[in-house]
mmCIF file with all atom_site columns, N, CA and C in Angstrom:
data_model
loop_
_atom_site.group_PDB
_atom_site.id
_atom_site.type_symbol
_atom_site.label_atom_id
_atom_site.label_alt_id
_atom_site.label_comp_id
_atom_site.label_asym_id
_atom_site.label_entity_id
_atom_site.label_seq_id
_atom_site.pdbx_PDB_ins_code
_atom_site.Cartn_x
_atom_site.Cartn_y
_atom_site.Cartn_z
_atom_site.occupancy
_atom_site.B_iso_or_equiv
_atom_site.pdbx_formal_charge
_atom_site.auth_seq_id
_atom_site.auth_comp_id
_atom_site.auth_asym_id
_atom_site.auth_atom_id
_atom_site.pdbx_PDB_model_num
ATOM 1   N N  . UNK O 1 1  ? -122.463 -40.834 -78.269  1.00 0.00 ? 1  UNK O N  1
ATOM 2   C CA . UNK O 1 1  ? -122.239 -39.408 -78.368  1.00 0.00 ? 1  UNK O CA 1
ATOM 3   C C  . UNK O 1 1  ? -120.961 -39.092 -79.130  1.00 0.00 ? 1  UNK O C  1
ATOM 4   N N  . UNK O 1 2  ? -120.216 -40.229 -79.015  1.00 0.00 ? 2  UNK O N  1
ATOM 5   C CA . UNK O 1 2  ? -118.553 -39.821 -79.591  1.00 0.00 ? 2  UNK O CA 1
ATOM 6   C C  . UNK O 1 2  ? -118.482 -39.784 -81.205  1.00 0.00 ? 2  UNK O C  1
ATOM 7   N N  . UNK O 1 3  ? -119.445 -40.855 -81.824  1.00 0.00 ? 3  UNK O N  1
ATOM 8   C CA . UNK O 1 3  ? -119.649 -40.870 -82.955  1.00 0.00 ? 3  UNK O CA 1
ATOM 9   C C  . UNK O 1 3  ? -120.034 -39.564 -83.728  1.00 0.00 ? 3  UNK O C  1
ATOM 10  N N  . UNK O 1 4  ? -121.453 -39.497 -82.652  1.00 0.00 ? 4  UNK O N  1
ATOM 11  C CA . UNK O 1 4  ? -121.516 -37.779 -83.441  1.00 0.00 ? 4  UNK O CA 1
ATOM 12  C C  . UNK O 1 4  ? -120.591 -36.735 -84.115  1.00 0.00 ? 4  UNK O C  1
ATOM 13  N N  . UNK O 1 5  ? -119.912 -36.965 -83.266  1.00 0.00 ? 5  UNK O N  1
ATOM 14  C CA . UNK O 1 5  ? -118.962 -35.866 -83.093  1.00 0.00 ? 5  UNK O CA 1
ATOM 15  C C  . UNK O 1 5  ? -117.704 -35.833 -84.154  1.00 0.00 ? 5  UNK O C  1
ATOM 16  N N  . UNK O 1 6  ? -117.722 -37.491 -84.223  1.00 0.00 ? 6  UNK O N  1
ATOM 17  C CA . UNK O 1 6  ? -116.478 -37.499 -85.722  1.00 0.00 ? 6  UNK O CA 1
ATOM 18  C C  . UNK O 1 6  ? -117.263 -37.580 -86.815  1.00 0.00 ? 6  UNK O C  1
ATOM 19  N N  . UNK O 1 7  ? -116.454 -36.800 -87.935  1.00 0.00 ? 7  UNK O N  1
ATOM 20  C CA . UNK O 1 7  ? -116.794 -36.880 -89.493  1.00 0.00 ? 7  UNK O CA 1
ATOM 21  C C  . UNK O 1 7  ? -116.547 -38.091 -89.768  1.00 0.00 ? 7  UNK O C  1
ATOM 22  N N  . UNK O 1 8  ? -117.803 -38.499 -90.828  1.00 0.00 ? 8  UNK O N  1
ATOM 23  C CA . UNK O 1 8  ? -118.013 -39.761 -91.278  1.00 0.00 ? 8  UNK O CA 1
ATOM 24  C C  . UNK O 1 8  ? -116.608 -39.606 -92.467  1.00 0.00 ? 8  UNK O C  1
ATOM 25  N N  . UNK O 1 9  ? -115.815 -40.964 -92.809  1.00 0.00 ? 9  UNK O N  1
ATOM 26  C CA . UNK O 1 9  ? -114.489 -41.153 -93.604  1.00 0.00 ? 9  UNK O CA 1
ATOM 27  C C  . UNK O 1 9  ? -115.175 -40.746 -95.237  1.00 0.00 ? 9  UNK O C  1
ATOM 28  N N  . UNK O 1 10 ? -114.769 -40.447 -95.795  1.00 0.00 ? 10 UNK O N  1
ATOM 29  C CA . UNK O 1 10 ? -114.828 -40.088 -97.443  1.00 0.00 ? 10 UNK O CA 1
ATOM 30  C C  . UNK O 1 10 ? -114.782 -41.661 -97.619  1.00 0.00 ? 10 UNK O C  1
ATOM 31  N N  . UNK O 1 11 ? -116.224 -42.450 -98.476  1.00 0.00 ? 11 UNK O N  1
ATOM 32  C CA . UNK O 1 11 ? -115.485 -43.379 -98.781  1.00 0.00 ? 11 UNK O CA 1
ATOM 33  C C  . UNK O 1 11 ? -115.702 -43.999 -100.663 1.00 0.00 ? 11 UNK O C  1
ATOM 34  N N  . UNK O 1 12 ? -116.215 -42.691 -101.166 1.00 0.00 ? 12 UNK O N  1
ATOM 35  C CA . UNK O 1 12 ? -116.202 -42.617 -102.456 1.00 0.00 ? 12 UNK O CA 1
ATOM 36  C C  . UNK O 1 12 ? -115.153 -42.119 -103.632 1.00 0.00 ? 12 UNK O C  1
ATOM 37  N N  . UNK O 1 13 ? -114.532 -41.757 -104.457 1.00 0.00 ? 13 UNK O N  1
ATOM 38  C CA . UNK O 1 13 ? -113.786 -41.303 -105.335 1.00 0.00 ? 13 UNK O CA 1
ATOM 39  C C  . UNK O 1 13 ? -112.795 -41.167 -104.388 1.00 0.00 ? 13 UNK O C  1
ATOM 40  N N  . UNK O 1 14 ? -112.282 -41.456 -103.453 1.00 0.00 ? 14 UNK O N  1
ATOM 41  C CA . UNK O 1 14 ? -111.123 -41.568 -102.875 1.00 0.00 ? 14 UNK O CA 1
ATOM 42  C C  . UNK O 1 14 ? -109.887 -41.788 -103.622 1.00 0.00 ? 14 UNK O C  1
ATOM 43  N N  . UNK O 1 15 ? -109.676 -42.805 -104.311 1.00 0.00 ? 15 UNK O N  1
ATOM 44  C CA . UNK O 1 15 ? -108.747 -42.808 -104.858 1.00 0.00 ? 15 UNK O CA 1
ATOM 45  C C  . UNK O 1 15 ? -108.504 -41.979 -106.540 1.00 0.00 ? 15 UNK O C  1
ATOM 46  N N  . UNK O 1 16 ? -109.526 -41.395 -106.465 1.00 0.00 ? 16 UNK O N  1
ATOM 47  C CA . UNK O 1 16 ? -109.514 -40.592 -108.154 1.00 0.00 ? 16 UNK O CA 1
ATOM 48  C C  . UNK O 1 16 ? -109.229 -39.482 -107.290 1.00 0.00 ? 16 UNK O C  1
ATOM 49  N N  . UNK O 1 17 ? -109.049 -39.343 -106.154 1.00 0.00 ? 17 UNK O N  1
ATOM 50  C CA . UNK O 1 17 ? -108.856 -37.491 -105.438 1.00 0.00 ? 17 UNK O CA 1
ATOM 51  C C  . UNK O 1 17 ? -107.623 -37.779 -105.288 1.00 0.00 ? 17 UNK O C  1
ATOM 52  N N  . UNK O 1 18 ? -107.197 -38.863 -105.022 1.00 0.00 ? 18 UNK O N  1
ATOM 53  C CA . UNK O 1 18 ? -105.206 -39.127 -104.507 1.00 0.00 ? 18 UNK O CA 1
ATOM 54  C C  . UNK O 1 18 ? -104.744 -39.308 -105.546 1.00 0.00 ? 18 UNK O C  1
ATOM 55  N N  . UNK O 1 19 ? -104.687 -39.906 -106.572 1.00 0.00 ? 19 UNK O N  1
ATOM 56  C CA . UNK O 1 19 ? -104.377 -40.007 -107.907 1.00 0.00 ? 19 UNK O CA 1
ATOM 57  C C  . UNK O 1 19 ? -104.188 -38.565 -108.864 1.00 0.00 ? 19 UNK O C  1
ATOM 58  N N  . UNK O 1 20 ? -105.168 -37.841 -108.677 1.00 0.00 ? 20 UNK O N  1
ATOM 59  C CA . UNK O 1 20 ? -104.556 -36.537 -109.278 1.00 0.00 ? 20 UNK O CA 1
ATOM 60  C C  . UNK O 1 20 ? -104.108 -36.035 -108.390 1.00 0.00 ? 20 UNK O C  1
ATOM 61  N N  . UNK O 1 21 ? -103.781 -35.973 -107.071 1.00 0.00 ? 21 UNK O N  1
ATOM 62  C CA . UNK O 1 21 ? -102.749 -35.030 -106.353 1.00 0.00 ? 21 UNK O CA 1
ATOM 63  C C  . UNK O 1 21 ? -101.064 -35.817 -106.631 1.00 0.00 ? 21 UNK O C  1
ATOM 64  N N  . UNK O 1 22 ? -101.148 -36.976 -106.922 1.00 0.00 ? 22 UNK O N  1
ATOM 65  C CA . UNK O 1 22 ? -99.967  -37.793 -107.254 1.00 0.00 ? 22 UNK O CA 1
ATOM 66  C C  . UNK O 1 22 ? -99.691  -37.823 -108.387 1.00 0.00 ? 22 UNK O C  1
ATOM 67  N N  . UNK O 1 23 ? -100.480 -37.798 -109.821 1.00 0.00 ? 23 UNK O N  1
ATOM 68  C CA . UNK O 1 23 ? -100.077 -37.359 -110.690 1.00 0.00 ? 23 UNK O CA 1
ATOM 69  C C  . UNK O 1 23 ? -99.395  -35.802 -111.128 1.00 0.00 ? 23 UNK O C  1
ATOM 70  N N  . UNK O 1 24 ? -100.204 -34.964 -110.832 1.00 0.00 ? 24 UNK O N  1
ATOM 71  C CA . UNK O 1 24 ? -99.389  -33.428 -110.619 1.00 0.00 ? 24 UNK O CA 1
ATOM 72  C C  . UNK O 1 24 ? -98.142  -33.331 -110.376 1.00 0.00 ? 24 UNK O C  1
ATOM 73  N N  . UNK O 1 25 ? -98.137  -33.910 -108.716 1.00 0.00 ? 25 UNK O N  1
ATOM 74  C CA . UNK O 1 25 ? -97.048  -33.991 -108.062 1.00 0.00 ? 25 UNK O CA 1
ATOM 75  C C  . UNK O 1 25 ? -95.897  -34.809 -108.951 1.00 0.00 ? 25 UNK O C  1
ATOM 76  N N  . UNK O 1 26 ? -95.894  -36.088 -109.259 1.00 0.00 ? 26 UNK O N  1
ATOM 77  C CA . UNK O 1 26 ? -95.347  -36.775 -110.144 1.00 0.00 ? 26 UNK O CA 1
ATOM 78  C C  . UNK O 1 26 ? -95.102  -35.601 -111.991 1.00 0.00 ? 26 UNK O C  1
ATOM 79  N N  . UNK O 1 27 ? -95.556  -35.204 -112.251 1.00 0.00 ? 27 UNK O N  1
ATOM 80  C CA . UNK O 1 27 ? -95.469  -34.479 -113.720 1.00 0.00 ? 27 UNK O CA 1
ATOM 81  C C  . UNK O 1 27 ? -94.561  -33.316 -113.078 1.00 0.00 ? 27 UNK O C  1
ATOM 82  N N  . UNK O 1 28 ? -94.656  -32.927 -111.859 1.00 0.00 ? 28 UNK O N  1
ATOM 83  C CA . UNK O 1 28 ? -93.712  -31.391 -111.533 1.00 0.00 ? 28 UNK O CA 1
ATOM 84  C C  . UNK O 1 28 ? -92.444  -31.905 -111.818 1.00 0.00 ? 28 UNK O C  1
ATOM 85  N N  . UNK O 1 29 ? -92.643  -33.205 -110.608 1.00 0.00 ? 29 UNK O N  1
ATOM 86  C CA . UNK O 1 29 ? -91.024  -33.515 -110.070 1.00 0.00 ? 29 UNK O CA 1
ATOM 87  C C  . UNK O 1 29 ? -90.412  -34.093 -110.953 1.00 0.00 ? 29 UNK O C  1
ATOM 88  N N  . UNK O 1 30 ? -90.972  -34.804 -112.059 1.00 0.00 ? 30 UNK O N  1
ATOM 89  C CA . UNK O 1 30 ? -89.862  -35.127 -113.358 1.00 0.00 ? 30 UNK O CA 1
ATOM 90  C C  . UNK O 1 30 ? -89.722  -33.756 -114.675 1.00 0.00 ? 30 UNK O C  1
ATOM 91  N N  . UNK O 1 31 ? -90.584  -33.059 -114.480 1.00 0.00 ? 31 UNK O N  1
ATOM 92  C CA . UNK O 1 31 ? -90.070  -31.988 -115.341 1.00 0.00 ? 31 UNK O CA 1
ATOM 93  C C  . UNK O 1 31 ? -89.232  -31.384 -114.472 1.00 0.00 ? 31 UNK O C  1
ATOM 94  N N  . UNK O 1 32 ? -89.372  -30.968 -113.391 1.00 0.00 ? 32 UNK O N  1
ATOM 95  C CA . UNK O 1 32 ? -87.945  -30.394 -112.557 1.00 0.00 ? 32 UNK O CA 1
ATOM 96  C C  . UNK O 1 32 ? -86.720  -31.375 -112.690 1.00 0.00 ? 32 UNK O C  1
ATOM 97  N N  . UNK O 1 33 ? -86.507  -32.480 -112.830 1.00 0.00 ? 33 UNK O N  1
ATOM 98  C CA . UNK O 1 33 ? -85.670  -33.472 -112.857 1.00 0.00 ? 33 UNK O CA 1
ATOM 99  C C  . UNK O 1 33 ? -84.895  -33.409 -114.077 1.00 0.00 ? 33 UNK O C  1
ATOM 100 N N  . UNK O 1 34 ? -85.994  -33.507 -115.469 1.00 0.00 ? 34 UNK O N  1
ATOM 101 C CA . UNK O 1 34 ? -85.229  -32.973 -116.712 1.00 0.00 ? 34 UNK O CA 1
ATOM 102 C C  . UNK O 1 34 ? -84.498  -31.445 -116.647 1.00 0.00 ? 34 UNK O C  1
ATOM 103 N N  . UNK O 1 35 ? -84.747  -30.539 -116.400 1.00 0.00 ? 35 UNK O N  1
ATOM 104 C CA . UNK O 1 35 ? -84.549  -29.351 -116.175 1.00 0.00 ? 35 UNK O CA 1
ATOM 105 C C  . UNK O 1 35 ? -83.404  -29.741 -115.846 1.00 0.00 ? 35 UNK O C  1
ATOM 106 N N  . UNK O 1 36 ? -83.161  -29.687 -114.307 1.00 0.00 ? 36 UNK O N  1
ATOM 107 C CA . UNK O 1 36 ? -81.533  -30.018 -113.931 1.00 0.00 ? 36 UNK O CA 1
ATOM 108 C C  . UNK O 1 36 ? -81.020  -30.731 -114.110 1.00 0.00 ? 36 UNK O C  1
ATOM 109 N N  . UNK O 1 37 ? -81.364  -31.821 -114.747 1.00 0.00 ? 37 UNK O N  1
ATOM 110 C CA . UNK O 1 37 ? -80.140  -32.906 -116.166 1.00 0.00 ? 37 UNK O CA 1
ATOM 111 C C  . UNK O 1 37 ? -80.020  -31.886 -117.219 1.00 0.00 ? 37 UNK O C  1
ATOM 112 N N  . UNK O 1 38 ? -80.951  -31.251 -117.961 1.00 0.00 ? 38 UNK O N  1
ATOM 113 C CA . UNK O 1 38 ? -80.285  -30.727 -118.952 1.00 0.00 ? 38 UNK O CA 1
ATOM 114 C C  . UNK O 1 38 ? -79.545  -29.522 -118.327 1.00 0.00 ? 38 UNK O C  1
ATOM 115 N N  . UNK O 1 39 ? -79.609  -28.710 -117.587 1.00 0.00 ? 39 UNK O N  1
ATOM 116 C CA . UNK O 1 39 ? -79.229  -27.665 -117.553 1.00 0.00 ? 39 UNK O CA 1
ATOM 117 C C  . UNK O 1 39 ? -77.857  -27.758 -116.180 1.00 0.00 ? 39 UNK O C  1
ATOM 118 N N  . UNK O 1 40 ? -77.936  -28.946 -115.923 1.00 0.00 ? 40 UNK O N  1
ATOM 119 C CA . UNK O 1 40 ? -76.819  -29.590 -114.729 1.00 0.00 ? 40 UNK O CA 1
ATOM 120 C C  . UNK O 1 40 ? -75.814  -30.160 -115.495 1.00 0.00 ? 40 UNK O C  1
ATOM 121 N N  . UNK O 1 41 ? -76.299  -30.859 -116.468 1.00 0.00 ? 41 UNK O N  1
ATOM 122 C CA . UNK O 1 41 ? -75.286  -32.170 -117.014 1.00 0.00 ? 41 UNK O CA 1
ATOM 123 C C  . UNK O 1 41 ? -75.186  -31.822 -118.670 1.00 0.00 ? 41 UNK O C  1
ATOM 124 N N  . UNK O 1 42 ? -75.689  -31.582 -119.418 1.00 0.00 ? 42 UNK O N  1
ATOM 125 C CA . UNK O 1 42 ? -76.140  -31.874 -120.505 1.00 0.00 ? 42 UNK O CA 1
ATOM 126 C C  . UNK O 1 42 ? -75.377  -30.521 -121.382 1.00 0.00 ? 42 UNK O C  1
ATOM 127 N N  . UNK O 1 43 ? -75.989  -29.232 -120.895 1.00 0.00 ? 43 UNK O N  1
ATOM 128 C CA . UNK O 1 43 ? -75.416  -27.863 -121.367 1.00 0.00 ? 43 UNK O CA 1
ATOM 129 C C  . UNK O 1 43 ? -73.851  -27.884 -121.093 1.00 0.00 ? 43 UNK O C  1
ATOM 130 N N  . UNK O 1 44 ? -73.507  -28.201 -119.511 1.00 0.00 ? 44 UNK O N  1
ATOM 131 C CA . UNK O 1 44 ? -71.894  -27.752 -119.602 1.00 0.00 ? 44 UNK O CA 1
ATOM 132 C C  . UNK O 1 44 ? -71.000  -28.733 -120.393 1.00 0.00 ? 44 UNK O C  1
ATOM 133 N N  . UNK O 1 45 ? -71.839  -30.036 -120.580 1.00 0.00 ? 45 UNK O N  1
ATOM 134 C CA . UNK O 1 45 ? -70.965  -30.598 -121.730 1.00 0.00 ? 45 UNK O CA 1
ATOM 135 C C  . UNK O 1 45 ? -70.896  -30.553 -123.136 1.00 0.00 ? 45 UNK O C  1
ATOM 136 N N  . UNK O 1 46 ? -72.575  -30.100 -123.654 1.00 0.00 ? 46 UNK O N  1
ATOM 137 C CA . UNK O 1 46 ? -71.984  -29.668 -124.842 1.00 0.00 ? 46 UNK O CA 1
ATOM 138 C C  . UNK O 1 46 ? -70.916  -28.429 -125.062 1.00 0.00 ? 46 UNK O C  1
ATOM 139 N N  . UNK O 1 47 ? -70.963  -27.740 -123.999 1.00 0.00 ? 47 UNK O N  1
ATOM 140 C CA . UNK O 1 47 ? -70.051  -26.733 -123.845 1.00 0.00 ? 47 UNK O CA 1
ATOM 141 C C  . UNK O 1 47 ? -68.586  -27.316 -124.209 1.00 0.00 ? 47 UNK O C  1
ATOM 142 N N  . UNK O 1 48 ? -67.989  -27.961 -122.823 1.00 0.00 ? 48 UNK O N  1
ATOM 143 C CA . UNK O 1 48 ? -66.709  -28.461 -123.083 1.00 0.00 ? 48 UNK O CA 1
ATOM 144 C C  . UNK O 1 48 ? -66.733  -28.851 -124.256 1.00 0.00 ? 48 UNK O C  1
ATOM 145 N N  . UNK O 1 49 ? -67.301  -30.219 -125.113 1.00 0.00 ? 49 UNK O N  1
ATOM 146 C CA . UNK O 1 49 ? -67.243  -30.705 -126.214 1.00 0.00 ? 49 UNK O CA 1
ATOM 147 C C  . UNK O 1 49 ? -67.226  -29.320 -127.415 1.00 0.00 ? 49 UNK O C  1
ATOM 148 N N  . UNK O 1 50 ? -67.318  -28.094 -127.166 1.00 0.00 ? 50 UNK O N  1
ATOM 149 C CA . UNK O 1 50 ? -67.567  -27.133 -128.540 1.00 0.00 ? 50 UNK O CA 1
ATOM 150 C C  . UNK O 1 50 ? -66.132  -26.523 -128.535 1.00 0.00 ? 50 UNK O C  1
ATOM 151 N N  . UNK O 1 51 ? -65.741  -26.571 -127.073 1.00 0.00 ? 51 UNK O N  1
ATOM 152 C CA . UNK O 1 51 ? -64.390  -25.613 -126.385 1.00 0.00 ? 51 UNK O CA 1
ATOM 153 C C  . UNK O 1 51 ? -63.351  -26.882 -126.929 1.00 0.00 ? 51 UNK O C  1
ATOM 154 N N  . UNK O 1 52 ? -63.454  -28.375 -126.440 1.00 0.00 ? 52 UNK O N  1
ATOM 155 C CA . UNK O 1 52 ? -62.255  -28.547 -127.078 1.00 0.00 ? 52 UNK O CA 1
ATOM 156 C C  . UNK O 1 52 ? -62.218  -28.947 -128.631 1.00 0.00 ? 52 UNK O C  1
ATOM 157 N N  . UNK O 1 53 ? -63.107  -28.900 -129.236 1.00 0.00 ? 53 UNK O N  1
ATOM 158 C CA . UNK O 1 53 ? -63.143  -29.515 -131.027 1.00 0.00 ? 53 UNK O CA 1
ATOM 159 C C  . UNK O 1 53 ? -62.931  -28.036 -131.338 1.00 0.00 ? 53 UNK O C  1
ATOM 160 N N  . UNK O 1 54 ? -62.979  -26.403 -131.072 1.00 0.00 ? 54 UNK O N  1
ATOM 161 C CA . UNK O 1 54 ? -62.530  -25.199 -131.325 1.00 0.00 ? 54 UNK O CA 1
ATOM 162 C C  . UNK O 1 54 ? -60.926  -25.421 -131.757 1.00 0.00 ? 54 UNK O C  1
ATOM 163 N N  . UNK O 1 55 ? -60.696  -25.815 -130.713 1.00 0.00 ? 55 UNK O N  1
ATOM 164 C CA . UNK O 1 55 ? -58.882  -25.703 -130.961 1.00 0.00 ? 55 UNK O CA 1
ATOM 165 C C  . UNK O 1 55 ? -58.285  -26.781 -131.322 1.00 0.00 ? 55 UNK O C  1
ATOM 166 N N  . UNK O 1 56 ? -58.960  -28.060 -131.632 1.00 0.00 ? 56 UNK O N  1
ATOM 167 C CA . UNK O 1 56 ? -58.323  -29.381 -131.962 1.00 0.00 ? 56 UNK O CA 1
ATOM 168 C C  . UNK O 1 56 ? -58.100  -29.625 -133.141 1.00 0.00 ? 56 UNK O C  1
ATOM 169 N N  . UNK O 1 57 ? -57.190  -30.094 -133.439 1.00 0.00 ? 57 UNK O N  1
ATOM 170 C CA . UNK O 1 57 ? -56.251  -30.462 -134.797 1.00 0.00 ? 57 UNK O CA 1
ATOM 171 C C  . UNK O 1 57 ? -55.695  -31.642 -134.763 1.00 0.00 ? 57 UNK O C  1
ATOM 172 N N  . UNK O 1 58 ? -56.650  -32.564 -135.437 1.00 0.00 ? 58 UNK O N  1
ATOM 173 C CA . UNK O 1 58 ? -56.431  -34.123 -135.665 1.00 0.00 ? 58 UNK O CA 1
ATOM 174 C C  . UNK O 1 58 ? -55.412  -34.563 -135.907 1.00 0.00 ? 58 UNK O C  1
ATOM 175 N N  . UNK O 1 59 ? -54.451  -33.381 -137.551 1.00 0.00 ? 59 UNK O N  1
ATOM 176 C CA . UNK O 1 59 ? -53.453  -34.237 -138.082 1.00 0.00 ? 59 UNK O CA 1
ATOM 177 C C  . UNK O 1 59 ? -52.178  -34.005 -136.844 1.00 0.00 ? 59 UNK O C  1
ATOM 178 N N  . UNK O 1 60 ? -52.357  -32.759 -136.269 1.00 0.00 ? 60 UNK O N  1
ATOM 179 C CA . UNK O 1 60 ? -51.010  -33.105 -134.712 1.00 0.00 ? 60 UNK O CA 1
ATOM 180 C C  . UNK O 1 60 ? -51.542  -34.437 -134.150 1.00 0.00 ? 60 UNK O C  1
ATOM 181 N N  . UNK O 1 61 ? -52.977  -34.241 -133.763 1.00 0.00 ? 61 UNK O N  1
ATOM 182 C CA . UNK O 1 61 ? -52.759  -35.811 -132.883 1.00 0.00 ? 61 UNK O CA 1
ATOM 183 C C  . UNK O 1 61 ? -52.411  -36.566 -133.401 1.00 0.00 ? 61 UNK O C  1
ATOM 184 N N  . UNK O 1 62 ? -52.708  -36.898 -134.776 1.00 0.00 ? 62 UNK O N  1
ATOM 185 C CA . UNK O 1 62 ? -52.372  -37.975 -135.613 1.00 0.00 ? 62 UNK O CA 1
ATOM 186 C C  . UNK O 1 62 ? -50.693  -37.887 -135.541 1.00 0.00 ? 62 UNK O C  1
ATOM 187 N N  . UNK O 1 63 ? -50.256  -37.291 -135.920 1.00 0.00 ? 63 UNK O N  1
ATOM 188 C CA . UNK O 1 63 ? -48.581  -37.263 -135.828 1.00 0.00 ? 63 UNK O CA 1
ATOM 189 C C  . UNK O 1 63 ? -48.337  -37.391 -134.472 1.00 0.00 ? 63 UNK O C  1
ATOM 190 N N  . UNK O 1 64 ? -48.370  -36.627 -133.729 1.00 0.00 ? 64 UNK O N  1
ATOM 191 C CA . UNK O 1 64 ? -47.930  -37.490 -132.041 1.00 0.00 ? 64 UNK O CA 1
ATOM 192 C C  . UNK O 1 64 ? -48.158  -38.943 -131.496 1.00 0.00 ? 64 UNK O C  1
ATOM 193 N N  . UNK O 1 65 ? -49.306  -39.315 -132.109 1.00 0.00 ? 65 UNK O N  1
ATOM 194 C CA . UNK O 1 65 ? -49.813  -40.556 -132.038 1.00 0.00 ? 65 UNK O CA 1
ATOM 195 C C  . UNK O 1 65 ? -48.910  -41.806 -132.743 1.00 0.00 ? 65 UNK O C  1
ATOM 196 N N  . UNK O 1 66 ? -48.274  -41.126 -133.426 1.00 0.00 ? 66 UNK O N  1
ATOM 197 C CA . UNK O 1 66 ? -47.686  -41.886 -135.353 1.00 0.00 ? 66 UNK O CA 1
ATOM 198 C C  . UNK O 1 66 ? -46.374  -42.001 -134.467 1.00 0.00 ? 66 UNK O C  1
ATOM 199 N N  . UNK O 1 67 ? -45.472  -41.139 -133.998 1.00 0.00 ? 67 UNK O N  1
ATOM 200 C CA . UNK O 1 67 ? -44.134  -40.875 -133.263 1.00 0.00 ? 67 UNK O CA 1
ATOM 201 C C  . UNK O 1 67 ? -44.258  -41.434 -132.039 1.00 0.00 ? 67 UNK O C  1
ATOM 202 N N  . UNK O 1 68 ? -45.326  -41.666 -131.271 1.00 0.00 ? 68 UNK O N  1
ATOM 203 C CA . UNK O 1 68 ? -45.233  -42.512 -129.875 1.00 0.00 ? 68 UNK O CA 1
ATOM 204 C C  . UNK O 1 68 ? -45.024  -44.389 -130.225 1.00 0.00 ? 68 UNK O C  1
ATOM 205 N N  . UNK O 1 69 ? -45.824  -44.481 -131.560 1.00 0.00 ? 69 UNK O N  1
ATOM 206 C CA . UNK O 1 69 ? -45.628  -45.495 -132.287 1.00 0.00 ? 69 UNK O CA 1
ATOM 207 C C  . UNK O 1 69 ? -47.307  -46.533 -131.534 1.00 0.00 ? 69 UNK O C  1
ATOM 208 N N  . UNK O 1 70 ? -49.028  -45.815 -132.027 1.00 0.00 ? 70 UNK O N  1
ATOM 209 C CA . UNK O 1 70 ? -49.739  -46.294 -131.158 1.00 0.00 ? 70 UNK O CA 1
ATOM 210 C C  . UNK O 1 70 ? -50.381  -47.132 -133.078 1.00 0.00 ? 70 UNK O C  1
ATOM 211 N N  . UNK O 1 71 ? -49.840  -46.506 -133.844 1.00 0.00 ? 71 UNK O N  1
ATOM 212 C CA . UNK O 1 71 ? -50.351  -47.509 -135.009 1.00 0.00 ? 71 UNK O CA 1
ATOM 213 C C  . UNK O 1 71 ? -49.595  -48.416 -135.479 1.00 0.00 ? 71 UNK O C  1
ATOM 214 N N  . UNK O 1 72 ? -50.105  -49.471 -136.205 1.00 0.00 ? 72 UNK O N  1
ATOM 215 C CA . UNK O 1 72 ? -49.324  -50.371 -137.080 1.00 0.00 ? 72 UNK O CA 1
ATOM 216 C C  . UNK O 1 72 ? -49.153  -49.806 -138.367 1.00 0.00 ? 72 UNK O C  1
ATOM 217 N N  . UNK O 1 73 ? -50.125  -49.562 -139.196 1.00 0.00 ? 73 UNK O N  1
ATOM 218 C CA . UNK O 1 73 ? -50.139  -49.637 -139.864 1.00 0.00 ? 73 UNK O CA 1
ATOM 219 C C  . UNK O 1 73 ? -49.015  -48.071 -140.713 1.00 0.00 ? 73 UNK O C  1
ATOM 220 N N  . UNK O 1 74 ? -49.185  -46.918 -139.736 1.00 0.00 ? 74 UNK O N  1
ATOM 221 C CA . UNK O 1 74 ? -48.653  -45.534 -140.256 1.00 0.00 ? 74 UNK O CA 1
ATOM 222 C C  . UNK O 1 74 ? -47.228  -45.935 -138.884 1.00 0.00 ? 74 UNK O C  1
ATOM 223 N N  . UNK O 1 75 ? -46.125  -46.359 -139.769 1.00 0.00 ? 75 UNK O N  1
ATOM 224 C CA . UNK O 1 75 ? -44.889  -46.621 -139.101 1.00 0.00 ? 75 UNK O CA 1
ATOM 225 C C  . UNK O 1 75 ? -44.500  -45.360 -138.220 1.00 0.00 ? 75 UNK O C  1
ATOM 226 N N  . UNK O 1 76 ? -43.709  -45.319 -136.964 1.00 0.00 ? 76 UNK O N  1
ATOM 227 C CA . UNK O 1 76 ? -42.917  -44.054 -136.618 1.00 0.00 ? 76 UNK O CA 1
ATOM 228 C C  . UNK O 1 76 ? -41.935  -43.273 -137.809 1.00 0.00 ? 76 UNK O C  1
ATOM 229 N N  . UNK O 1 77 ? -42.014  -42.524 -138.059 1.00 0.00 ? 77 UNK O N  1
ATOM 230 C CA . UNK O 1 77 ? -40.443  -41.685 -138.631 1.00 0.00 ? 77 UNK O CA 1
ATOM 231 C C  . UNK O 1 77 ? -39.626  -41.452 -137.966 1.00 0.00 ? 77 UNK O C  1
#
């Protein structure tokens, strides 16, 4: 009598029915993943990188660099 009573198990395309619920699932969660790398990591640094090459001026570094004495070749003055 108990048998009756339970549903017989799915035992066809079973795994082609879990496979696209895991693929989906899998395609969301790495496009959500890129999303917040680029928009976590990626944007605020090209940011910084635009903010400090705006105001940077090589030949000062180069001369501070030249006067601390970090080259050989361009002597201190």
């Amino acid at each position: 009598m108990s048998s009756a009573l339970l549903p017989k198990p799915q035992m066809r395309r079973l795994l082609a029915r879990r496979m696209k619920l895991h693929l989906f699932g899998a395609f969301f969660v790495s496009v959500g993943c890129a999303a917040l790398y680029k928009f976590g990591v990626a944007e605020p640094r090209k940011r910084a990188y635009a903010e400090f090459y705006k105001n940077y001026d090589a030949m000062k570094d180069f001369e501070v660099m030249r006067a601390a004495g970090v080259f050989e070749s361009a002597p201190p003055k």
